[in-house]
PDB file of C-alpha atoms in Angstrom:
ATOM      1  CA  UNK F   1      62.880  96.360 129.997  1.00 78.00           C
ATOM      2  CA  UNK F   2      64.836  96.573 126.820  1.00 84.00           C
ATOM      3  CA  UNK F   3      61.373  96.900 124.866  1.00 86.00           C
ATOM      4  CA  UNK F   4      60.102  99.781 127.007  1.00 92.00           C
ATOM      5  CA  UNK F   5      63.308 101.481 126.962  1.00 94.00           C
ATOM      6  CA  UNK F   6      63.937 101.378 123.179  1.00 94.00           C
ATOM      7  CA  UNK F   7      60.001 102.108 122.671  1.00 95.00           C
ATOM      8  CA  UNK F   8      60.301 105.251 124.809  1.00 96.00           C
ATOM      9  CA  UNK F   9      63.264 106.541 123.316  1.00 96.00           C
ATOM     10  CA  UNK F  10      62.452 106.113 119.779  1.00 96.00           C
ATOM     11  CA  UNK F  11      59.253 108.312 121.027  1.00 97.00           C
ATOM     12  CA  UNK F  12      60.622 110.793 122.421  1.00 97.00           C
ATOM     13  CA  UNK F  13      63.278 111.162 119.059  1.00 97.00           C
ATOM     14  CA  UNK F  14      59.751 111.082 117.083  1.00 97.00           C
ATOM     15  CA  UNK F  15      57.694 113.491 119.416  1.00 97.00           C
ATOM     16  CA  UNK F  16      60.834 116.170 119.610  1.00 97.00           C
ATOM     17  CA  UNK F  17      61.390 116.018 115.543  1.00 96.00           C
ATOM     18  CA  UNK F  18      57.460 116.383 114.996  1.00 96.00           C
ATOM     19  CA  UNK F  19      57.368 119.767 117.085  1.00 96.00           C
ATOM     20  CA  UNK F  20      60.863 120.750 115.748  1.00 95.00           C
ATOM     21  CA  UNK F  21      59.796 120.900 112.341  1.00 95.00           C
ATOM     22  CA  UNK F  22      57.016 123.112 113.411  1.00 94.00           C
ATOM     23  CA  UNK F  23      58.773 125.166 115.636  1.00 92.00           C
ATOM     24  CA  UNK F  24      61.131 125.737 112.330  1.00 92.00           C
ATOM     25  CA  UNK F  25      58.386 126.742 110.481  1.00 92.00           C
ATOM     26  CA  UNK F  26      56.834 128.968 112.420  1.00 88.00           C
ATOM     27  CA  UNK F  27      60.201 130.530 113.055  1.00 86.00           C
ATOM     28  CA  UNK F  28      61.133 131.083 109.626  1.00 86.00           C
ATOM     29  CA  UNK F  29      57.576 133.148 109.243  1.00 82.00           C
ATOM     30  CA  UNK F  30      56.166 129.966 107.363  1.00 80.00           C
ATOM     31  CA  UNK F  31      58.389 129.913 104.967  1.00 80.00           C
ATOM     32  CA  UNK F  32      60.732 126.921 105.565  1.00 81.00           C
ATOM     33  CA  UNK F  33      58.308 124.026 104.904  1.00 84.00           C
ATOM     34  CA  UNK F  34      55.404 123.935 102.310  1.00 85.00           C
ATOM     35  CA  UNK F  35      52.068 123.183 104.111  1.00 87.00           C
ATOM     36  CA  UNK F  36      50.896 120.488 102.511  1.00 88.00           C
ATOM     37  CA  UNK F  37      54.282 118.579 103.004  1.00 91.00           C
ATOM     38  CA  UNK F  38      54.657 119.982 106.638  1.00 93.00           C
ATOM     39  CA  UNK F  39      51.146 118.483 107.247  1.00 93.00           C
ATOM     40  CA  UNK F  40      51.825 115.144 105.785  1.00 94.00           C
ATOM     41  CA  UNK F  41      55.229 114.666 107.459  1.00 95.00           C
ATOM     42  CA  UNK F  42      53.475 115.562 110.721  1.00 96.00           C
ATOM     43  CA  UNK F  43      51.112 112.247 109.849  1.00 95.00           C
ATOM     44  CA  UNK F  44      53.978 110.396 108.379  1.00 96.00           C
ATOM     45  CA  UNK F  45      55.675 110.832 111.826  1.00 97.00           C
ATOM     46  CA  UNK F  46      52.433 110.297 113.974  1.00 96.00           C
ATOM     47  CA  UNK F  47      52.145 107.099 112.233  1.00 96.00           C
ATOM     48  CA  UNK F  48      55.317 105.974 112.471  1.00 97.00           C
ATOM     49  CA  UNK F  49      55.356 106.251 116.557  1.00 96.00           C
ATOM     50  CA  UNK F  50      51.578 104.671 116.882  1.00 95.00           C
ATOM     51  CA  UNK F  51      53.330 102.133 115.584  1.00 93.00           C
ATOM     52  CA  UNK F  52      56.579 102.039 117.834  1.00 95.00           C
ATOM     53  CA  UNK F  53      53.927 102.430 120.812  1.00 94.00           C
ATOM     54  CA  UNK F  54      52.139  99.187 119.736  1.00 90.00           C
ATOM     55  CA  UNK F  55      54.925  97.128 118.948  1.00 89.00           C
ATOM     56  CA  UNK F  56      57.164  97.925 122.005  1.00 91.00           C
ATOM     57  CA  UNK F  57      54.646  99.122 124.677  1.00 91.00           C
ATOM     58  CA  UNK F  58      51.110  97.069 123.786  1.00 86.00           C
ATOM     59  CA  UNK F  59      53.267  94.555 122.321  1.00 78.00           C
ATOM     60  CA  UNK F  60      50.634  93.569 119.617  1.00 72.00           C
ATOM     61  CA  UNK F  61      51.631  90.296 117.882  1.00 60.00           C
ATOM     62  CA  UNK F  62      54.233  89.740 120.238  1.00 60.00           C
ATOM     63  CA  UNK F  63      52.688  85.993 120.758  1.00 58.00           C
ATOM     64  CA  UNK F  64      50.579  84.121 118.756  1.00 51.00           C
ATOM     65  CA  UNK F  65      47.457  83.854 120.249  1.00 52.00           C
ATOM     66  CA  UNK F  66      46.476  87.305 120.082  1.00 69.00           C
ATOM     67  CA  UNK F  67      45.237  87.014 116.683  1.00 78.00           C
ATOM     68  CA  UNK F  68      41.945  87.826 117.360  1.00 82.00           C
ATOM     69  CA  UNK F  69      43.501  90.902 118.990  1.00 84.00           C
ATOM     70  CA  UNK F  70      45.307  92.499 115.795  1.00 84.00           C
ATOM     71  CA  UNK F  71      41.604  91.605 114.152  1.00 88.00           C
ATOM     72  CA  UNK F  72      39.237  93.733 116.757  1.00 90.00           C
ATOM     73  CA  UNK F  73      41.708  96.451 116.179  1.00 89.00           C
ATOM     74  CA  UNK F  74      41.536  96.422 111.889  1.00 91.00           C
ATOM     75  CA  UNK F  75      38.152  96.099 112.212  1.00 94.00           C
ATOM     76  CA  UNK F  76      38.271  99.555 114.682  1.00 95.00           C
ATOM     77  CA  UNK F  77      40.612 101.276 112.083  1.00 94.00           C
ATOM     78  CA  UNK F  78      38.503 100.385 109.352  1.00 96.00           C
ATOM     79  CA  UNK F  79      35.371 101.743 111.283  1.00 96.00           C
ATOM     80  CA  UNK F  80      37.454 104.999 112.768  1.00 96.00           C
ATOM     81  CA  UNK F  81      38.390 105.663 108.910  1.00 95.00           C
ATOM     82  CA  UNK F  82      35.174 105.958 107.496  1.00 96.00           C
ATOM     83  CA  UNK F  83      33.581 108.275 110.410  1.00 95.00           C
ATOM     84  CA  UNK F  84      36.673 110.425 109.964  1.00 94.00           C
ATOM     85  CA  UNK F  85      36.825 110.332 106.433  1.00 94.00           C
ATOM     86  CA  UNK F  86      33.052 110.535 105.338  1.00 95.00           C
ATOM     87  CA  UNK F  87      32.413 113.430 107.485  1.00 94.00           C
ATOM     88  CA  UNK F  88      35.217 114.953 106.212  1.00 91.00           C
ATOM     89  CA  UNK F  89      34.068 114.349 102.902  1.00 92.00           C
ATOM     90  CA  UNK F  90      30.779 115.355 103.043  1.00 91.00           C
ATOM     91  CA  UNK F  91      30.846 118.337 105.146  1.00 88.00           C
ATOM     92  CA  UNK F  92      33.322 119.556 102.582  1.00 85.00           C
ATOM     93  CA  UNK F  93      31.048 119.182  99.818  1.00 85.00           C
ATOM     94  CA  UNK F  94      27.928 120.667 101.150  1.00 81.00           C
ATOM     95  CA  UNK F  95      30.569 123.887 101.998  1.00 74.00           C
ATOM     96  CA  UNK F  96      31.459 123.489  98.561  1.00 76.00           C
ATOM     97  CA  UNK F  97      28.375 123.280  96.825  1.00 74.00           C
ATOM     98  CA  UNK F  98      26.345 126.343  98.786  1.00 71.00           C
ATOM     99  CA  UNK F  99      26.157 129.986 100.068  1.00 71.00           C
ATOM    100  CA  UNK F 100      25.690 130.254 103.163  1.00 71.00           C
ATOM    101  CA  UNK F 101      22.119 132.083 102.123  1.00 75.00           C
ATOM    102  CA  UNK F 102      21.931 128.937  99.859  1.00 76.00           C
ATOM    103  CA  UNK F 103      22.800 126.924 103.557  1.00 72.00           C
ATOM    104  CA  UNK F 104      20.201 128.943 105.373  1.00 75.00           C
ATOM    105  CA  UNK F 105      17.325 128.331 102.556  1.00 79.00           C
ATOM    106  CA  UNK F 106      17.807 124.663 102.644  1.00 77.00           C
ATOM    107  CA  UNK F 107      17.965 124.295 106.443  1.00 77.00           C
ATOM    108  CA  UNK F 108      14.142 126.579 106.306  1.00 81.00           C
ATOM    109  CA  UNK F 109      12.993 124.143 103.855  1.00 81.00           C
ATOM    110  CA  UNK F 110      13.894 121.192 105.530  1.00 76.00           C
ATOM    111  CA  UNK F 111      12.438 122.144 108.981  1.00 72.00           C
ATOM    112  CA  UNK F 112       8.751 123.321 107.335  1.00 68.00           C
TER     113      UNK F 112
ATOM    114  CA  UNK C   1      55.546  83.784 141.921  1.00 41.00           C
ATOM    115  CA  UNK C   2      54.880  84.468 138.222  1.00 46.00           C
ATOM    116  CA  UNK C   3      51.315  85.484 137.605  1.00 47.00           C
ATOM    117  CA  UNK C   4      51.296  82.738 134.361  1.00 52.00           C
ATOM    118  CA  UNK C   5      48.691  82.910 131.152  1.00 58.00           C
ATOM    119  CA  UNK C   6      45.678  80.542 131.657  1.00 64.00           C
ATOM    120  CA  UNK C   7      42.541  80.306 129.325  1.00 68.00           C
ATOM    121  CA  UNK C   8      40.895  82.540 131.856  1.00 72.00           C
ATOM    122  CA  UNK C   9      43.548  85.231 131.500  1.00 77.00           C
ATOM    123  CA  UNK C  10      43.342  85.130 127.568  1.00 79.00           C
ATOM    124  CA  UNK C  11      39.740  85.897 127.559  1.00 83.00           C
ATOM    125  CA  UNK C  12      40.187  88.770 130.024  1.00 85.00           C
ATOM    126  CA  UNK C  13      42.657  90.485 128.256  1.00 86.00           C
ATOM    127  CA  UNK C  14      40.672  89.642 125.023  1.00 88.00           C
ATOM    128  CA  UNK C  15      37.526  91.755 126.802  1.00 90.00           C
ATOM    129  CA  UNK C  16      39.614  94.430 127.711  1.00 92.00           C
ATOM    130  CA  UNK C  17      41.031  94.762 124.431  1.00 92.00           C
ATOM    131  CA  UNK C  18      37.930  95.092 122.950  1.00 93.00           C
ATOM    132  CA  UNK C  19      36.942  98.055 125.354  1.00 95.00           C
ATOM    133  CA  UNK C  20      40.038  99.857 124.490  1.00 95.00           C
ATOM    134  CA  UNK C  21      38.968  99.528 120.534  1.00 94.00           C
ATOM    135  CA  UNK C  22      35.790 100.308 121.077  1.00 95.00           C
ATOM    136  CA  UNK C  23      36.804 103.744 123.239  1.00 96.00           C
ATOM    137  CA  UNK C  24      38.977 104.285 119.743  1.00 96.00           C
ATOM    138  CA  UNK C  25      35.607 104.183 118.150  1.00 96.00           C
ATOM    139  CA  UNK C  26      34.428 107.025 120.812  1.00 97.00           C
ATOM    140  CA  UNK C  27      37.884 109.197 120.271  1.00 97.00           C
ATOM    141  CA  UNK C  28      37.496 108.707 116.419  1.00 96.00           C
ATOM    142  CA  UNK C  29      33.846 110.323 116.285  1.00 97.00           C
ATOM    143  CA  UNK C  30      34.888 112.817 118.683  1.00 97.00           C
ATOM    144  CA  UNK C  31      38.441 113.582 116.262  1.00 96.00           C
ATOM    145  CA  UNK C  32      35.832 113.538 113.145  1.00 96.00           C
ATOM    146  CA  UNK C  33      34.098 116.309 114.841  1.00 96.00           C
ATOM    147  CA  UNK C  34      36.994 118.389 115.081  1.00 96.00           C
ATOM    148  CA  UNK C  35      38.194 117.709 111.798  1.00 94.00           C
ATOM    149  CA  UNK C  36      34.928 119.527 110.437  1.00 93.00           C
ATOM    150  CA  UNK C  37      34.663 121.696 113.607  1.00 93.00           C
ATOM    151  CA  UNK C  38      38.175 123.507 113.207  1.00 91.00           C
ATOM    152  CA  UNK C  39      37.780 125.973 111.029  1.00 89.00           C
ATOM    153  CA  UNK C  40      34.421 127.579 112.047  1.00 89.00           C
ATOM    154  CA  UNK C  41      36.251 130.088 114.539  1.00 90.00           C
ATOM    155  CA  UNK C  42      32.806 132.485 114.335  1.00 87.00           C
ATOM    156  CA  UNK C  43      35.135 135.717 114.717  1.00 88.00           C
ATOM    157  CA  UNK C  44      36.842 134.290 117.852  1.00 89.00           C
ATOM    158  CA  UNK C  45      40.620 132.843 117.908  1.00 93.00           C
ATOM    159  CA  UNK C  46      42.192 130.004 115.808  1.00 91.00           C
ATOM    160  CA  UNK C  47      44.504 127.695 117.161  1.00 90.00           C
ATOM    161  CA  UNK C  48      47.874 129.506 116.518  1.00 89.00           C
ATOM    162  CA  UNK C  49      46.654 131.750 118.548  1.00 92.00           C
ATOM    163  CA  UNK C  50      45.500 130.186 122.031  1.00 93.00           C
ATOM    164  CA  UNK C  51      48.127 127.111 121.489  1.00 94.00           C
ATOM    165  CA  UNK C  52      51.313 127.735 122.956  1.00 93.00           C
ATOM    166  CA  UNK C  53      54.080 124.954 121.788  1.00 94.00           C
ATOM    167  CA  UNK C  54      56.252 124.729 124.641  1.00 95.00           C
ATOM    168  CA  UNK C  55      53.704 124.323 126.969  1.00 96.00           C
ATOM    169  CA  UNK C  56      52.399 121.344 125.087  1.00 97.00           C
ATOM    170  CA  UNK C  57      55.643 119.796 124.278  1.00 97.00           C
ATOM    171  CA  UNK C  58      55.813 120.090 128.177  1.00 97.00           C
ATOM    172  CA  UNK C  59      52.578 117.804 128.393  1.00 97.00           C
ATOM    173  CA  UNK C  60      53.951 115.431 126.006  1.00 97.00           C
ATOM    174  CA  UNK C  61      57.150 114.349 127.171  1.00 97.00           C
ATOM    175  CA  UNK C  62      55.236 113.421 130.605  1.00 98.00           C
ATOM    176  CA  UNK C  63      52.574 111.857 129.662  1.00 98.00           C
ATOM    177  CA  UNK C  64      55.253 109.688 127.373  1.00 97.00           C
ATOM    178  CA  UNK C  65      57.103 108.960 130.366  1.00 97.00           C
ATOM    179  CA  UNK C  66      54.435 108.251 132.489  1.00 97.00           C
ATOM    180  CA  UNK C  67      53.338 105.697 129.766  1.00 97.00           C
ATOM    181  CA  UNK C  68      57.188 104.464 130.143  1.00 97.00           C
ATOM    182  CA  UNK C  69      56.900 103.866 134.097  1.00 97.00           C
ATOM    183  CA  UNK C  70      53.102 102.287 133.468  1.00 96.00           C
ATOM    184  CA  UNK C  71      55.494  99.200 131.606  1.00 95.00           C
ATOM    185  CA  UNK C  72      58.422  99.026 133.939  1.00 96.00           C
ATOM    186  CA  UNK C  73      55.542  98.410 136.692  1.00 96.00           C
ATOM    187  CA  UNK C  74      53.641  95.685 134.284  1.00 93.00           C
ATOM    188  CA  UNK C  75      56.911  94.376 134.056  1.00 93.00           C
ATOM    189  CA  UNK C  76      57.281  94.083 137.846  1.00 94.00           C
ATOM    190  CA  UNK C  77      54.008  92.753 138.293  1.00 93.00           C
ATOM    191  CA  UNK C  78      55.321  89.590 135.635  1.00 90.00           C
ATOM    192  CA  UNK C  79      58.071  89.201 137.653  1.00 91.00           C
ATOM    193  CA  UNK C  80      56.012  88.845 141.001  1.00 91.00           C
ATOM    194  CA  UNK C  81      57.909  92.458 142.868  1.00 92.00           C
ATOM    195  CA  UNK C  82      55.763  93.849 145.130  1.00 94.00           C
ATOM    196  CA  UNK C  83      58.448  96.843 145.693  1.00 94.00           C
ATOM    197  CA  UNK C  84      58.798  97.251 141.802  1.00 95.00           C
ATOM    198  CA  UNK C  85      55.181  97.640 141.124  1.00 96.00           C
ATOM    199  CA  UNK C  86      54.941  99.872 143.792  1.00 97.00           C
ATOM    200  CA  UNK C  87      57.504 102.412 142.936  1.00 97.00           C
ATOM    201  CA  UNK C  88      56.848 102.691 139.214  1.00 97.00           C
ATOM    202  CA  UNK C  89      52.662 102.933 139.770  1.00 97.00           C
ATOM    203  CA  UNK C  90      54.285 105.689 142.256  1.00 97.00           C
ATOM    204  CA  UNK C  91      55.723 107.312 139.919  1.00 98.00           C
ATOM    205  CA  UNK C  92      53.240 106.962 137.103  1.00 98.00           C
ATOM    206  CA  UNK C  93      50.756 108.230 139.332  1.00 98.00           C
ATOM    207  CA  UNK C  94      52.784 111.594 140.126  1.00 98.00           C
ATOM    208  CA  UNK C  95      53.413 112.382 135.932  1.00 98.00           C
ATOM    209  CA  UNK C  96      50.146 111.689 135.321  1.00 98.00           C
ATOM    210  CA  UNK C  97      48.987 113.696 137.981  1.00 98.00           C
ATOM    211  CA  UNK C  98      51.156 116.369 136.769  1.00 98.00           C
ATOM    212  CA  UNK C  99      49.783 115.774 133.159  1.00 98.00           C
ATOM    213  CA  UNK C 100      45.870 116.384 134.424  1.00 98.00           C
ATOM    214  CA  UNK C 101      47.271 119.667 136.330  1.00 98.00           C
ATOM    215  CA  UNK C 102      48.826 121.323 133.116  1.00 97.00           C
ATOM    216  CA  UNK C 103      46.176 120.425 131.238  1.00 97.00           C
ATOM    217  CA  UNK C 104      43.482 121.882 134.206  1.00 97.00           C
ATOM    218  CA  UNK C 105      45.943 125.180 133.636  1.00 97.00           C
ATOM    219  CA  UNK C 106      45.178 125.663 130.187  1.00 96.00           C
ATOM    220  CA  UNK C 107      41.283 124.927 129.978  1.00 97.00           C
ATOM    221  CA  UNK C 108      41.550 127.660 132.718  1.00 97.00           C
ATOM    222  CA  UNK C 109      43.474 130.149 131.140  1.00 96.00           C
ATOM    223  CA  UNK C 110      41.122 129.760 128.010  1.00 96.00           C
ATOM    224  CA  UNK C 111      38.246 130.207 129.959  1.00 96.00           C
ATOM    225  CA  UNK C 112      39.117 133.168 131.662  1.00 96.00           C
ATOM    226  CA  UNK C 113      40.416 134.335 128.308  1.00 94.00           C
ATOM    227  CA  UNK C 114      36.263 134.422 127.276  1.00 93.00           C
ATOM    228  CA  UNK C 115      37.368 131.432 125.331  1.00 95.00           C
ATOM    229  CA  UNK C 116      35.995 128.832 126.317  1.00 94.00           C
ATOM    230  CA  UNK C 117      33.376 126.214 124.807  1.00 95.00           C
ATOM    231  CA  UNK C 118      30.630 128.045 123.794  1.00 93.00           C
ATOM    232  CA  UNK C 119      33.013 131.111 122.312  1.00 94.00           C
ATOM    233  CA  UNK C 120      32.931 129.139 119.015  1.00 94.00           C
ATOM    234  CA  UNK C 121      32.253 125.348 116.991  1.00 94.00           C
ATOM    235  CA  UNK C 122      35.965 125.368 117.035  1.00 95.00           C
ATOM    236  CA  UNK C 123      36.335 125.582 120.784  1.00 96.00           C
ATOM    237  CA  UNK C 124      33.574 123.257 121.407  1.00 96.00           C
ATOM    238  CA  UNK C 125      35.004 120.886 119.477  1.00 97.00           C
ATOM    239  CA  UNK C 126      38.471 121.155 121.251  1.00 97.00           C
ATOM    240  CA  UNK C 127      37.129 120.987 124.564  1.00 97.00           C
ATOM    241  CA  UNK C 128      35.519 117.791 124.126  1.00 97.00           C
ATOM    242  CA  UNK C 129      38.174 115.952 122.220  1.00 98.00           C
ATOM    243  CA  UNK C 130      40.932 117.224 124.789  1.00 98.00           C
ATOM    244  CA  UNK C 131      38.489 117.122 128.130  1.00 97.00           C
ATOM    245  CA  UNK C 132      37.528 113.295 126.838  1.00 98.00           C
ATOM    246  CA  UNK C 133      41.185 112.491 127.246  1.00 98.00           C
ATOM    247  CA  UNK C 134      41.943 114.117 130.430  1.00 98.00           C
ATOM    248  CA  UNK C 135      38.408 112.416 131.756  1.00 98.00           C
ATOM    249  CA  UNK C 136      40.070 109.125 130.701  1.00 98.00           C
ATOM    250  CA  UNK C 137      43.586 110.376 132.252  1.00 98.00           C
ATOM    251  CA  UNK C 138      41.334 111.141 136.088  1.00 98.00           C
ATOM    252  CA  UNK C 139      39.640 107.515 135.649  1.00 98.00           C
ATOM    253  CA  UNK C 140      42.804 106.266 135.309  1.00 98.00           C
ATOM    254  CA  UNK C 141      44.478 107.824 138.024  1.00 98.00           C
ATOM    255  CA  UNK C 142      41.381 107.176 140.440  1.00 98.00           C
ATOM    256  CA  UNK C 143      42.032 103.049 139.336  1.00 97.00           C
ATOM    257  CA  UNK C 144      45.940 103.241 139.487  1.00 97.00           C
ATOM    258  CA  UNK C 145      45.343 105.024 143.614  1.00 97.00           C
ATOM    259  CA  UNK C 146      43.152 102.179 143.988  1.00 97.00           C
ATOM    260  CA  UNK C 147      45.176  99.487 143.038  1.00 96.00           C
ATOM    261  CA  UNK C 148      48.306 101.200 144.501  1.00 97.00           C
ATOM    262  CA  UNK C 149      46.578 101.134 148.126  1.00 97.00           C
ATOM    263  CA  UNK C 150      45.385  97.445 147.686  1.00 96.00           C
ATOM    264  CA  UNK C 151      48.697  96.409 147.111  1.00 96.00           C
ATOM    265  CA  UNK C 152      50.252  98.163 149.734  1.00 95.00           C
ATOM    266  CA  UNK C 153      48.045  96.568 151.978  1.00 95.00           C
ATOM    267  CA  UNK C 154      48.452  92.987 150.813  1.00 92.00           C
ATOM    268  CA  UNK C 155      51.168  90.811 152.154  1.00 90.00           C
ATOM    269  CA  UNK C 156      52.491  89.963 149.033  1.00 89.00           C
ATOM    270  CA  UNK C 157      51.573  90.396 145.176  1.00 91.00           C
ATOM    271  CA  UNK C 158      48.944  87.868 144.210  1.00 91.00           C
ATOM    272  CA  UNK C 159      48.612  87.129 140.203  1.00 90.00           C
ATOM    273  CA  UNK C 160      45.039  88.619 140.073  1.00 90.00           C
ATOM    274  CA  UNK C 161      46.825  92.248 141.640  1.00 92.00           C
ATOM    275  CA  UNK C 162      49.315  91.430 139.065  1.00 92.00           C
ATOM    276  CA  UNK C 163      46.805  90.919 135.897  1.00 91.00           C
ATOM    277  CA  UNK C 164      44.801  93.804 137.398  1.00 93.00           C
ATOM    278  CA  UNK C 165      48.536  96.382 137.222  1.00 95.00           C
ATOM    279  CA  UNK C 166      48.714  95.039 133.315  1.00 91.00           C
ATOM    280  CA  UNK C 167      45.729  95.679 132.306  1.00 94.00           C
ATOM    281  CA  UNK C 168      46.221  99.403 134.144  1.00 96.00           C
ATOM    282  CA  UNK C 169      49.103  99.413 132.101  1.00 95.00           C
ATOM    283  CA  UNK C 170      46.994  98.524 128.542  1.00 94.00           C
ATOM    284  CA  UNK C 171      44.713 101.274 129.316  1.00 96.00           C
ATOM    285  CA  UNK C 172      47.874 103.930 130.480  1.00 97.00           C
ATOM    286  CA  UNK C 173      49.496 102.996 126.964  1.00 96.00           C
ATOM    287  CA  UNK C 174      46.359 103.500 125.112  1.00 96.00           C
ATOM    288  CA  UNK C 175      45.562 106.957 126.273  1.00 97.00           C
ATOM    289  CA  UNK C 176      49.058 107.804 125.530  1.00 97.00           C
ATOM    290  CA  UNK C 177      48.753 106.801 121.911  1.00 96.00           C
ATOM    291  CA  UNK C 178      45.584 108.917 121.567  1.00 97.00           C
ATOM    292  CA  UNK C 179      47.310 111.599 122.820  1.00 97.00           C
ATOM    293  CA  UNK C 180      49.754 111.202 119.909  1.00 97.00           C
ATOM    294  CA  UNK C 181      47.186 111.958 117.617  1.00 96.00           C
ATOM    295  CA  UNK C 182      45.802 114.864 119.781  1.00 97.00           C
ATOM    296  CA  UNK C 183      49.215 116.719 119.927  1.00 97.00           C
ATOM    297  CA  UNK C 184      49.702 115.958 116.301  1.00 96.00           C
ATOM    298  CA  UNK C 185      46.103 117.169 114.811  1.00 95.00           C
ATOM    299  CA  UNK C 186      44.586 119.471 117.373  1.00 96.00           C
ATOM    300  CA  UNK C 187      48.232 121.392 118.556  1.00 96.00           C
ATOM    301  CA  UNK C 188      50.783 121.049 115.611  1.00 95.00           C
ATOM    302  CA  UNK C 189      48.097 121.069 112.748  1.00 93.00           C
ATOM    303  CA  UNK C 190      46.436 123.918 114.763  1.00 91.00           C
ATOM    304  CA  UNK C 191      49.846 125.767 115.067  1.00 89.00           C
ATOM    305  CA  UNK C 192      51.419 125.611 111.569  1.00 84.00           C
TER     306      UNK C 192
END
């Protein structure tokens, strides 16, 4: 019960201060907080609560013999990081690297 | 009665487990798709301006609680309370059920705004990430009415009802902790 509660509360605190600070930004006209630090603080803070939500609702590691538990779910992050991160990464550098008359030539090409 | 760990147990909450990862595999793909996806508006509306805040912090704070109730009613099922487990799947029913409903409002709205999936890749892309999650949410509500009539009918709670509420309760939790990243990168991210 304790877990739950504390879990749920600490939530809440982290779900309410994550759409503060953008409700303060967007009321200052986007002003108050730099992008770039607004949009890592926003990950910071998502982070941060996945991992009150494991610990105090999933209760991952709680006992010992869910080793093999914490392992499926590395080996899931590790998989979910490079689908999110290559495409990211290559779908920026083809934008990068071509017009979009440059985009259209290629795609001809490659269908022919 | 206390529903107890045995070897058999382990290995069921082991398979389970290893659904739930692998559905993170499916939400990952689906959240890499976005992350491409959400800029290429094709003349129609961005985020900021279809996304409304309140509405979503709304969302949020029941779906969180909902997640809440899920482990005060794994928590009865431990302790062997057929009343407990009752109330709180009850209750997590009704705020998840209220959950699906706002979220029903909004594709709606959007749709009848001429914005819906095929207005652009950026609306494509949000209305499978967010309809994935709300087609989890109905699955789960279909099991939790399920379970919640089997019990009822039952003279007491036997330990398989009881593994059967906690692993409702692994699945509730999950979905909630996707939805973390959903408000975070689709609704903030899309607002700021």
């Amino acid at each position: 019960m304790k877990h739950y509660l504390s879990g749920y509360l600490l939530s809440v605190f982290l779900t309410a201060l994550a759409f503060g600070l953008v409700a303060l930004h967007a009321a200052s006209g986007h002003v108050v907080f730099a992008h770039p630090f607004l949009a890592a603080a926003l990950v910071a803070i998502a982070a941060v609560q996945l991992v009150v939500q494991m610990v105090f609702f999933l209760r991952l590691g709680a006992r010992g013999s869910r080793r093999w538990n914490l392992a499926l779910f590395i080996f899931m992050a590790l998989i979910v990081a490079i689908i999110v991160g290559g495409s990211l990464w290559i779908m920026a550098n083809l934008n990068y690297n071509m017009t979009p008359a440059q985009m259209n030539e290629y795609m001809i090409n490659q269908s022919e | 009665m206390n529903s107890g760990t045995t070897i058999n147990d382990e290995k069921r909450y082991f398979g389970f487990w290893a659904y739930l990862m692998s559905d993170c595999l499916l939400f990952g793909a689906l959240f890499a798709a976005y992350a491409v996806l959400r800029g290429n508006v094709a003349g129609g509306p961005a985020g900021s301006e279809i996304f409304s805040l309140p509405f979503v912090f709304g969302e949020t704070l029941i779906l969180l609680t909902s997640s809440f109730t899920a482990g005060l009613a794994s928590l009865a099922a431990y302790r062997g309370s057929k009343r407990g487990v009752l109330g709180w799947l009850t209750a997590t029913f009704a705020l998840g059920a209220a959950f699906l409903a706002m979220e029903m409002t909004e594709f709606t709205r959007l749709v009848r705004s001429g914005n819906g999936p095929q207005r652009s890749g950026f609306l494509t892309s949000y209305f499978t990430l967010v309809g994935t999650h709300g087609l989890h949410i109905a699955a789960g509500l279909l099991w939790m009415a399920v379970l919640i009539v089997q019990i009822a009918a039952s003279r007491s709670l036997t330990p398989k009802m009881a593994r059967r509420v906690s692993l409702l309760g692994l699945f509730w939790h999950f979905l909630d902790i996707v939805w973390i990243f959903i408000f975070t990168i689709v609704y903030l991210m899309g607002v700021m």
